[in-house]
Short mmCIF file of C-alpha atoms and ligand atoms in Angstrom, two decimals:
data_model
loop_
_atom_site.label_atom_id
_atom_site.label_comp_id
_atom_site.label_asym_id
_atom_site.label_seq_id
_atom_site.Cartn_x
_atom_site.Cartn_y
_atom_site.Cartn_z
CA MET C 1 118.21 181.42 202.77
CA ARG C 2 118.38 178.63 205.29
CA ILE C 3 115.03 178.24 207.06
CA SER C 4 113.63 175.91 209.70
CA VAL C 5 109.97 175.05 210.21
CA ILE C 6 109.09 173.71 213.66
CA GLY C 7 105.88 171.65 213.57
CA CYS C 8 104.98 169.92 210.28
CA GLY C 9 101.20 169.52 210.42
CA TYR C 10 98.63 170.95 207.97
CA LEU C 11 100.27 174.37 208.23
CA GLY C 12 103.97 173.58 208.75
CA ALA C 13 104.46 170.82 206.17
CA VAL C 14 102.91 172.95 203.41
CA HIS C 15 104.89 175.97 204.57
CA ALA C 16 108.18 174.02 204.54
CA ALA C 17 107.71 172.70 201.00
CA SER C 18 106.46 176.09 199.78
CA MET C 19 109.55 177.84 201.12
CA VAL C 20 111.67 175.50 198.97
CA GLU C 21 109.53 176.48 195.99
CA LEU C 22 110.43 180.11 196.78
CA GLY C 23 114.13 179.16 196.50
CA HIS C 24 115.19 178.47 200.08
CA GLU C 25 116.89 175.59 201.85
CA VAL C 26 114.52 174.22 204.47
CA VAL C 27 114.53 171.77 207.34
CA GLY C 28 111.18 170.77 208.82
CA VAL C 29 111.25 169.54 212.43
CA ASP C 30 108.46 167.59 214.11
CA VAL C 31 108.28 165.46 217.25
CA ASP C 32 106.01 162.95 215.48
CA GLU C 33 108.35 160.26 214.10
CA LYS C 34 105.74 158.72 211.79
CA ARG C 35 104.96 162.10 210.28
CA VAL C 36 108.64 162.85 209.68
CA ALA C 37 109.19 159.41 208.13
CA ALA C 38 106.27 159.94 205.73
CA LEU C 39 107.47 163.41 204.74
CA CYS C 40 111.04 162.12 204.18
CA ALA C 41 109.58 159.39 201.94
CA ALA C 42 107.73 162.08 199.92
CA ARG C 43 104.36 160.91 201.19
CA ALA C 44 101.84 163.48 202.39
CA PRO C 45 100.78 162.54 205.95
CA PHE C 46 97.39 164.18 205.32
CA TYR C 47 95.14 164.89 202.37
CA GLU C 48 95.69 168.31 200.83
CA PRO C 49 95.23 168.86 197.08
CA GLY C 50 98.54 169.53 195.31
CA PHE C 51 100.64 169.05 198.42
CA GLU C 52 102.20 165.68 197.58
CA ASP C 53 103.34 166.97 194.18
CA LEU C 54 104.83 170.06 195.81
CA LEU C 55 106.55 167.89 198.43
CA GLN C 56 108.06 165.60 195.80
CA ARG C 57 109.25 168.56 193.74
CA ALA C 58 110.78 170.19 196.81
CA LEU C 59 112.54 167.01 197.98
CA ALA C 60 113.94 166.44 194.48
CA THR C 61 115.78 169.78 194.66
CA GLY C 62 117.83 168.44 197.59
CA ARG C 63 116.98 171.63 199.50
CA LEU C 64 114.34 170.09 201.77
CA GLY C 65 114.84 167.77 204.72
CA PHE C 66 112.77 166.66 207.72
CA SER C 67 113.99 165.67 211.14
CA THR C 68 112.80 164.86 214.65
CA ASP C 69 115.91 166.55 216.07
CA VAL C 70 115.72 170.29 216.60
CA ALA C 71 119.54 170.38 216.42
CA ASP C 72 119.05 170.15 212.65
CA ALA C 73 117.46 173.60 212.75
CA ALA C 74 120.86 175.08 213.65
CA GLY C 75 122.11 177.70 211.24
CA ALA C 76 118.69 178.75 209.92
CA GLN C 77 118.24 182.52 209.66
CA VAL C 78 114.50 182.26 210.21
CA HIS C 79 112.77 179.61 212.36
CA PHE C 80 109.04 179.37 211.64
CA LEU C 81 106.92 178.14 214.54
CA CYS C 82 104.01 176.09 213.18
CA VAL C 83 103.02 173.87 216.11
CA GLY C 84 99.42 173.36 217.22
CA THR C 85 97.53 175.60 219.66
CA PRO C 86 94.46 173.50 220.49
CA GLN C 87 91.77 174.35 223.01
CA LYS C 88 92.71 173.46 226.59
CA HIS C 89 90.77 170.57 228.09
CA GLY C 90 87.88 171.88 230.13
CA GLU C 91 88.58 175.54 229.30
CA TYR C 92 88.12 177.95 226.43
CA ALA C 93 91.72 179.16 226.47
CA ALA C 94 94.38 178.03 223.99
CA ASP C 95 96.84 175.40 225.13
CA LEU C 96 100.27 176.93 224.55
CA ARG C 97 102.32 174.02 225.79
CA TYR C 98 103.46 173.06 222.26
CA VAL C 99 104.49 176.61 221.42
CA ASP C 100 106.39 176.90 224.69
CA ALA C 101 108.08 173.51 224.23
CA ALA C 102 109.07 174.37 220.65
CA VAL C 103 110.61 177.70 221.67
CA GLU C 104 112.36 176.09 224.63
CA SER C 105 113.91 173.48 222.33
CA LEU C 106 114.97 176.13 219.81
CA LEU C 107 116.89 178.06 222.47
CA ALA C 108 119.61 175.40 222.31
CA VAL C 109 120.39 176.19 218.67
CA LEU C 110 119.36 179.82 218.31
CA GLN C 111 122.06 182.39 217.47
CA PRO C 112 122.09 186.20 217.67
CA GLY C 113 120.67 187.76 214.50
CA GLU C 114 118.30 184.84 213.84
CA VAL C 115 114.54 185.34 213.90
CA VAL C 116 111.89 183.09 215.47
CA ALA C 117 108.81 183.81 213.34
CA GLY C 118 105.57 182.54 214.87
CA LYS C 119 102.87 181.35 212.48
CA SER C 120 100.70 179.46 214.98
CA THR C 121 97.51 181.22 216.05
CA VAL C 122 98.14 182.47 219.59
CA PRO C 123 96.42 184.64 222.19
CA VAL C 124 97.42 188.28 222.05
CA GLY C 125 100.43 188.86 224.33
CA THR C 126 102.18 185.57 223.47
CA ALA C 127 104.77 187.09 221.10
CA ALA C 128 105.83 189.73 223.65
CA ARG C 129 106.21 187.04 226.32
CA LEU C 130 108.28 184.83 224.00
CA ALA C 131 110.39 187.81 222.88
CA ASP C 132 111.36 188.44 226.52
CA LEU C 133 112.25 184.78 226.95
CA VAL C 134 114.26 184.53 223.73
CA GLY C 135 116.00 187.90 224.21
CA GLY C 136 116.90 186.94 227.79
CA LYS C 137 118.46 183.62 226.79
CA VAL C 138 119.98 184.51 223.42
CA PRO C 139 120.64 188.25 223.29
CA GLY C 140 120.37 189.49 219.72
CA ALA C 141 117.93 186.76 218.61
CA LEU C 142 114.56 188.22 217.60
CA VAL C 143 110.90 187.22 217.64
CA ALA C 144 108.37 188.19 214.98
CA TRP C 145 104.72 187.10 214.54
CA ASN C 146 103.66 186.24 211.02
CA PRO C 147 100.14 184.78 211.23
CA GLU C 148 98.98 182.33 208.59
CA PHE C 149 95.68 182.60 206.71
CA LEU C 150 95.76 179.47 204.56
CA ARG C 151 92.58 177.49 204.05
CA GLU C 152 92.73 173.70 204.14
CA GLY C 153 91.82 172.47 200.68
CA PHE C 154 93.65 175.46 199.15
CA ALA C 155 96.75 175.40 201.37
CA VAL C 156 99.36 175.24 198.61
CA GLN C 157 97.82 178.05 196.59
CA ASP C 158 97.22 180.16 199.70
CA THR C 159 100.80 179.73 200.94
CA LEU C 160 102.42 180.56 197.61
CA HIS C 161 99.89 183.28 196.70
CA PRO C 162 98.64 184.76 199.98
CA ASP C 163 96.22 187.67 199.79
CA ARG C 164 98.25 189.55 202.39
CA LEU C 165 101.35 189.32 204.56
CA VAL C 166 101.17 190.39 208.18
CA TYR C 167 104.32 190.94 210.23
CA GLY C 168 104.21 191.61 213.97
CA LEU C 169 107.61 193.15 214.68
CA PRO C 170 109.66 194.17 217.70
CA ALA C 171 109.93 197.88 218.40
CA GLY C 172 112.94 199.94 217.30
CA PRO C 173 115.75 198.95 214.93
CA ASP C 174 115.21 195.23 215.66
CA GLY C 175 111.86 195.62 213.90
CA GLY C 176 113.64 196.72 210.71
CA THR C 177 116.06 193.78 210.93
CA ALA C 178 113.24 191.24 211.34
CA GLU C 179 111.20 192.87 208.56
CA ARG C 180 114.12 192.71 206.10
CA LEU C 181 114.64 189.01 206.85
CA LEU C 182 110.93 188.22 206.37
CA ASP C 183 110.89 190.25 203.14
CA GLU C 184 113.82 188.16 201.94
CA VAL C 185 111.95 184.93 202.79
CA TYR C 186 108.86 186.09 200.90
CA ALA C 187 110.76 187.99 198.17
CA PRO C 188 108.76 186.70 195.16
CA ILE C 189 105.48 187.31 197.00
CA VAL C 190 106.51 190.81 198.09
CA ALA C 191 107.73 191.60 194.55
CA ARG C 192 104.25 190.79 193.15
CA GLY C 193 102.88 193.68 195.19
CA THR C 194 101.06 191.50 197.73
CA PRO C 195 99.62 193.82 200.39
CA LYS C 196 101.78 193.81 203.51
CA VAL C 197 100.91 195.06 206.98
CA ALA C 198 103.99 195.56 209.18
CA THR C 199 102.87 196.25 212.71
CA ASP C 200 103.42 195.48 216.40
CA TYR C 201 103.07 192.04 217.96
CA ALA C 202 99.63 192.57 219.50
CA THR C 203 98.03 193.81 216.27
CA ALA C 204 99.50 190.94 214.23
CA GLU C 205 98.24 188.36 216.73
CA MET C 206 94.82 189.98 216.77
CA VAL C 207 94.55 190.19 212.96
CA LYS C 208 94.33 186.42 212.85
CA THR C 209 91.79 185.94 215.64
CA ALA C 210 89.75 188.92 214.45
CA ALA C 211 89.63 187.52 210.90
CA ASN C 212 88.47 184.12 212.12
CA SER C 213 85.91 185.71 214.45
CA PHE C 214 84.50 187.72 211.55
CA LEU C 215 84.19 184.65 209.34
CA ALA C 216 82.57 182.64 212.13
CA THR C 217 80.15 185.50 212.76
CA LYS C 218 79.20 185.68 209.09
CA ILE C 219 78.44 181.95 209.01
CA SER C 220 76.44 182.09 212.23
CA PHE C 221 74.59 185.17 211.01
CA ILE C 222 73.20 183.35 207.99
CA ASN C 223 72.51 180.28 210.12
CA ALA C 224 70.50 182.43 212.54
CA MET C 225 68.57 183.66 209.48
CA ALA C 226 68.05 180.00 208.56
CA GLU C 227 66.44 179.42 211.96
CA LEU C 228 64.07 182.29 211.26
CA CYS C 229 63.40 181.03 207.75
CA GLU C 230 62.40 177.69 209.24
CA ALA C 231 60.03 179.49 211.60
CA THR C 232 58.44 181.59 208.84
CA GLY C 233 58.59 179.40 205.74
CA ALA C 234 61.08 181.72 204.00
CA ASP C 235 64.02 180.35 201.97
CA VAL C 236 67.50 181.07 203.33
CA LYS C 237 69.29 180.35 200.06
CA GLN C 238 67.31 182.97 198.19
CA LEU C 239 67.70 185.32 201.14
CA ALA C 240 71.51 184.86 201.04
CA ASP C 241 71.57 185.41 197.26
CA ALA C 242 69.55 188.58 197.63
CA ILE C 243 71.54 190.15 200.48
CA GLY C 244 74.79 188.92 198.94
CA HIS C 245 74.23 191.11 195.88
CA ASP C 246 75.00 194.05 198.14
CA ASP C 247 78.78 194.61 197.78
CA ARG C 248 78.97 195.74 201.37
CA ILE C 249 77.71 192.32 202.48
CA GLY C 250 79.00 189.96 199.76
CA ARG C 251 77.76 186.43 199.03
CA ARG C 252 80.81 184.48 200.28
CA PHE C 253 80.54 182.73 203.65
CA LEU C 254 76.77 183.13 203.52
CA ASN C 255 75.98 179.49 202.85
CA ALA C 256 73.54 178.36 205.49
CA GLY C 257 73.91 174.80 206.69
CA LEU C 258 75.52 172.72 209.35
CA GLY C 259 77.94 175.44 210.36
CA PHE C 260 81.67 175.62 210.94
CA GLY C 261 84.05 173.15 212.57
CA GLY C 262 87.66 172.13 212.11
CA GLY C 263 90.88 172.79 213.97
CA CYS C 264 90.69 176.60 213.76
CA LEU C 265 87.42 178.55 213.89
CA PRO C 266 85.78 176.96 216.96
CA LYS C 267 88.89 176.96 219.15
CA ASP C 268 90.05 180.36 217.90
CA ILE C 269 86.84 182.19 218.83
CA ARG C 270 86.84 180.49 222.23
CA ALA C 271 90.48 181.34 222.90
CA PHE C 272 89.75 184.92 221.85
CA MET C 273 86.89 185.14 224.37
CA ALA C 274 89.09 183.63 227.09
CA ARG C 275 91.89 186.09 226.38
CA ALA C 276 89.47 189.03 226.36
CA GLY C 277 88.32 187.89 229.79
CA GLU C 278 91.89 187.82 231.10
CA LEU C 279 92.38 191.33 229.77
CA GLY C 280 89.20 192.58 231.47
CA ALA C 281 87.53 193.20 228.10
CA ASP C 282 85.21 190.19 228.00
CA GLN C 283 82.14 192.30 227.21
CA ALA C 284 83.63 193.16 223.84
CA LEU C 285 83.39 189.55 222.75
CA THR C 286 80.25 188.23 224.44
CA PHE C 287 78.64 188.16 220.98
CA LEU C 288 81.06 185.37 220.05
CA ARG C 289 79.40 183.16 222.64
CA GLU C 290 76.18 183.56 220.66
CA VAL C 291 78.04 182.89 217.42
CA ASP C 292 79.28 179.64 218.97
CA ASN C 293 75.78 178.80 220.26
CA ILE C 294 74.09 179.36 216.91
CA ASN C 295 76.74 177.16 215.31
CA MET C 296 76.31 174.30 217.76
CA ARG C 297 72.49 174.51 217.51
CA ARG C 298 72.72 173.66 213.81
CA ARG C 299 74.06 170.21 214.67
CA ILE C 300 71.17 169.56 217.04
CA ARG C 301 68.68 170.84 214.46
CA MET C 302 70.13 168.49 211.84
CA VAL C 303 69.47 165.52 214.10
CA GLU C 304 65.93 166.79 214.73
CA LEU C 305 65.33 167.21 211.02
CA ALA C 306 66.50 163.63 210.43
CA ARG C 307 64.08 162.42 213.09
CA GLU C 308 61.25 164.42 211.48
CA VAL C 309 61.98 163.01 208.04
CA LEU C 310 62.17 159.49 209.47
CA ASP C 311 58.57 159.67 210.71
CA GLY C 312 59.40 160.76 214.24
CA SER C 313 61.85 158.07 215.34
CA LEU C 314 65.48 157.24 214.68
CA LEU C 315 65.32 153.82 216.28
CA GLY C 316 66.60 151.15 213.92
CA LYS C 317 66.50 153.49 210.92
CA ARG C 318 69.33 153.13 208.43
CA VAL C 319 71.03 156.46 207.83
CA ALA C 320 73.84 157.19 205.35
CA VAL C 321 76.07 160.13 206.21
CA LEU C 322 78.00 161.51 203.24
CA GLY C 323 80.99 163.40 204.58
CA ALA C 324 83.24 163.04 207.61
CA ALA C 325 85.79 165.81 207.05
CA PHE C 326 84.93 169.21 208.51
CA LYS C 327 85.07 170.64 204.98
CA PRO C 328 85.55 169.30 201.45
CA ASP C 329 89.04 168.70 200.01
CA SER C 330 90.47 167.87 203.40
CA ASP C 331 90.83 164.79 205.59
CA ASP C 332 90.74 166.94 208.73
CA ILE C 333 88.06 165.71 211.13
CA ARG C 334 88.86 167.97 214.07
CA ASP C 335 85.52 169.15 215.50
CA SER C 336 83.78 167.89 212.37
CA PRO C 337 80.07 168.82 212.33
CA ALA C 338 79.38 165.80 210.10
CA LEU C 339 80.85 163.31 212.58
CA ASN C 340 79.20 165.09 215.49
CA VAL C 341 75.80 164.60 213.82
CA ALA C 342 76.60 161.02 212.80
CA ALA C 343 77.50 160.12 216.39
CA GLN C 344 74.36 161.76 217.80
CA LEU C 345 72.18 159.87 215.32
CA GLN C 346 73.83 156.61 216.28
CA LEU C 347 73.49 157.31 220.01
CA GLN C 348 69.79 157.88 219.43
CA GLY C 349 69.33 154.48 217.87
CA ALA C 350 69.89 154.98 214.16
CA VAL C 351 72.05 152.53 212.20
CA VAL C 352 74.60 154.93 210.72
CA ARG C 353 77.15 154.40 207.95
CA VAL C 354 79.54 157.23 207.18
CA THR C 355 81.58 157.74 204.05
CA ASP C 356 84.07 160.34 202.87
CA PRO C 357 86.45 160.55 199.90
CA ALA C 358 89.48 161.30 202.11
CA ALA C 359 88.67 161.14 205.81
CA VAL C 360 87.52 157.54 206.39
CA ASP C 361 90.87 156.45 207.89
CA ASN C 362 90.98 159.40 210.29
CA GLY C 363 87.31 158.83 211.10
CA ARG C 364 87.85 155.17 211.93
CA ARG C 365 90.77 156.04 214.17
CA GLU C 366 89.07 158.83 216.13
CA TRP C 367 85.47 157.49 216.11
CA PRO C 368 85.91 153.70 216.30
CA HIS C 369 82.29 153.13 217.35
CA LEU C 370 80.99 154.52 214.03
CA ASP C 371 80.62 152.36 210.94
CA PHE C 372 82.43 153.59 207.81
CA ALA C 373 82.02 152.72 204.14
CA ALA C 374 84.28 153.37 201.18
CA THR C 375 81.69 154.77 198.77
CA PRO C 376 78.38 156.66 198.92
CA GLU C 377 76.63 153.69 197.32
CA GLU C 378 77.95 151.34 200.00
CA ALA C 379 77.01 153.76 202.78
CA ALA C 380 73.52 154.28 201.36
CA GLU C 381 72.64 150.65 200.67
CA ARG C 382 69.04 150.15 201.85
CA ALA C 383 69.18 153.47 203.72
CA ASN C 384 65.99 155.09 204.99
CA ALA C 385 67.61 158.52 204.66
CA VAL C 386 70.77 160.07 203.22
CA LEU C 387 72.41 163.05 204.90
CA VAL C 388 74.92 165.12 202.92
CA LEU C 389 76.99 166.78 205.63
CA THR C 390 80.23 167.76 203.85
CA GLU C 391 79.89 169.39 200.42
CA TRP C 392 82.44 167.34 198.46
CA ARG C 393 82.16 167.77 194.69
CA GLN C 394 81.61 164.00 194.42
CA TYR C 395 78.42 164.36 196.45
CA ARG C 396 77.21 167.52 194.72
CA GLU C 397 77.57 165.66 191.42
CA LEU C 398 75.82 162.43 192.46
CA ASP C 399 73.21 161.33 189.96
CA PRO C 400 70.00 161.30 192.04
CA VAL C 401 68.34 158.82 189.66
CA ALA C 402 71.06 156.16 189.82
CA PHE C 403 71.74 156.82 193.49
CA GLY C 404 68.05 156.36 194.20
CA GLU C 405 68.39 152.71 193.17
CA VAL C 406 70.53 151.77 196.18
CA VAL C 407 68.44 153.28 198.98
CA ALA C 408 65.34 151.88 200.66
CA SER C 409 63.59 155.27 200.62
CA ARG C 410 64.44 158.38 198.69
CA ARG C 411 64.86 160.91 201.47
CA VAL C 412 67.78 163.31 201.34
CA LEU C 413 68.84 165.91 203.90
CA ASP C 414 71.13 168.49 202.37
CA GLY C 415 73.14 169.70 205.37
CA ARG C 416 75.15 172.12 203.24
CA ASN C 417 72.56 173.45 200.82
CA ALA C 418 74.85 172.04 198.16
CA LEU C 419 72.60 169.79 196.06
CA ASP C 420 70.46 170.68 193.07
CA ARG C 421 67.07 170.54 194.79
CA GLU C 422 65.09 170.41 191.53
CA ALA C 423 67.11 167.47 190.15
CA TRP C 424 66.73 165.46 193.37
CA THR C 425 63.01 166.11 193.74
CA ALA C 426 62.49 165.33 190.04
CA ALA C 427 64.16 161.97 190.71
CA GLY C 428 61.56 161.23 193.37
CA TRP C 429 63.53 162.22 196.45
CA THR C 430 62.02 164.00 199.43
CA TYR C 431 64.45 166.88 199.84
CA ARG C 432 65.00 168.71 203.13
CA ALA C 433 67.59 171.33 204.01
CA LEU C 434 68.23 173.64 206.93
CA GLY C 435 66.50 176.98 206.43
CA ARG C 436 64.44 175.88 203.43
CA ARG C 437 60.93 174.64 202.82
CA ALA C 438 60.41 170.93 202.29
CA GLY C 439 60.94 170.03 198.62
N1 NAD S 1 95.33 174.09 209.62
C1 NAD S 1 95.04 175.31 209.17
O1 NAD S 1 94.26 175.49 208.22
C2 NAD S 1 95.63 176.54 209.83
C3 NAD S 1 95.52 177.78 209.18
C4 NAD S 1 96.05 178.90 209.79
C5 NAD S 1 96.64 178.79 211.05
N2 NAD S 1 96.70 177.59 211.66
C6 NAD S 1 97.35 177.51 212.98
O2 NAD S 1 98.59 176.86 212.81
C7 NAD S 1 98.91 176.09 213.95
C8 NAD S 1 99.16 174.65 213.53
O3 NAD S 1 97.97 174.12 213.01
P1 NAD S 1 97.91 172.74 212.22
O4 NAD S 1 96.55 172.62 211.68
O5 NAD S 1 99.08 172.64 211.27
O6 NAD S 1 98.14 171.71 213.44
P2 NAD S 1 98.61 170.20 213.36
O7 NAD S 1 98.16 169.57 214.62
O8 NAD S 1 98.24 169.60 212.04
O9 NAD S 1 100.22 170.28 213.39
C9 NAD S 1 100.98 170.61 214.49
C10 NAD S 1 102.30 169.82 214.41
O10 NAD S 1 103.20 170.30 215.42
C11 NAD S 1 103.93 169.18 215.90
N3 NAD S 1 104.54 169.53 217.19
C12 NAD S 1 103.95 169.65 218.41
N4 NAD S 1 104.87 170.02 219.33
C13 NAD S 1 106.06 170.13 218.70
C14 NAD S 1 107.37 170.49 219.11
N5 NAD S 1 107.64 170.82 220.38
N6 NAD S 1 108.36 170.51 218.20
C15 NAD S 1 108.09 170.19 216.90
N7 NAD S 1 106.86 169.84 216.45
C16 NAD S 1 105.87 169.81 217.33
C17 NAD S 1 102.89 168.07 215.96
O11 NAD S 1 103.48 166.81 216.02
C18 NAD S 1 102.11 168.33 214.66
O12 NAD S 1 102.66 167.60 213.57
C19 NAD S 1 97.74 176.28 214.92
O13 NAD S 1 98.04 177.34 215.79
C20 NAD S 1 96.60 176.67 214.00
O14 NAD S 1 95.61 177.41 214.67
C21 NAD S 1 96.23 176.46 211.07
#
């Protein structure tokens, strides 16, 4: 099939190359010229494990192209919308200007029988609104919503082997037409027996925001328990292990620490609350405000813990921050808890050096007032404390004995409960973590 992908960021670029892997002919369209140039040159414009290999393989087939001109999307049977839906400035609601602009531009090339398939995360009601617009301008062209669940760091695997497919379809026979086209796009995935939920627009849109709200709630739940553990002297890691043995609860997403960030969870729960308010159902989601609050409190607590460990004052203290990306295996620094903490420490007088295996360039660009180093050793040279704020494997596997040689004092704050506490304390480090007793 001929497919277009509008918006080639973390989601769209991986989706475009993956669709080639499934056997299709794909054009990726983006308004960012530098991004398109990099993709055309087979260079990944962001760090995502396995993506550059996939991109090179896909380009070598001759069935993948990238363009800044939406006219090149002409003739595609399915147009995937993968543009960003960030939080609006000064409001909780999602900013839909990129989605609207992308659909507007597509109208010039869209033909009857073609499907615009939204993958961006949007407020419930968006697909119905766009379907009216598209149907009014190009009768016979259809809109479907096909939310995406990929995780950065596992984007290639998640796109080629999703755990479910969700289609939000128009009512009536058009629904069957759109479903058949999407089934054809995902034929190898459907053939494997991947669970599929074919439903209406509103349910499909809500599946995505509900899933992210649940995950955010689970993280904030264990972080609230961490606050109580700190107040009582209990250990949140053992608590999580113990409750996680219950199948109904499960151990995943119960890692207490610095909380969630990134380009999805924070803005998605806020947009969900804003949309609930517009629909007169805000009470249903007031708990998400608390989820957000608990999450943001973790960042403040981390700064407090650093001050405590540094004998009550941050002034002039040298602090190494290991991690800038919002999660490991990504260079994405959108709403990164690690950088948020690093900036607060610096504003309060600490001398901060940040390092990250993949996100230093992005960090330098977006946070020019912070000092960055290429390696943990460089960042930690003569440091009074080391904070591990993103749980990269490289940091989990640091040798606490050798690493202890570069610092001025062996104090480590494990912001992700990711280090081997016994090994670090045995090497003479003072170990502190959120929700755990001093080690
Ligand atoms: N990143 C993820 O892990 C992930 C996972 C699931 C869903 N999502 C959702 O997918 C959407 C995209 O997220 P992302 O992380 O890829 O964002 P991103 O910012 O990395 O990418 C968006 C891209 O769209 C391009 N763009 C903007 N307006 C355009 C237009 N009119 N025409 C063509 N291109 C345009 C931008 O230049 C950018 O390259 C969001 O709604 C997000 O919530 C993201």
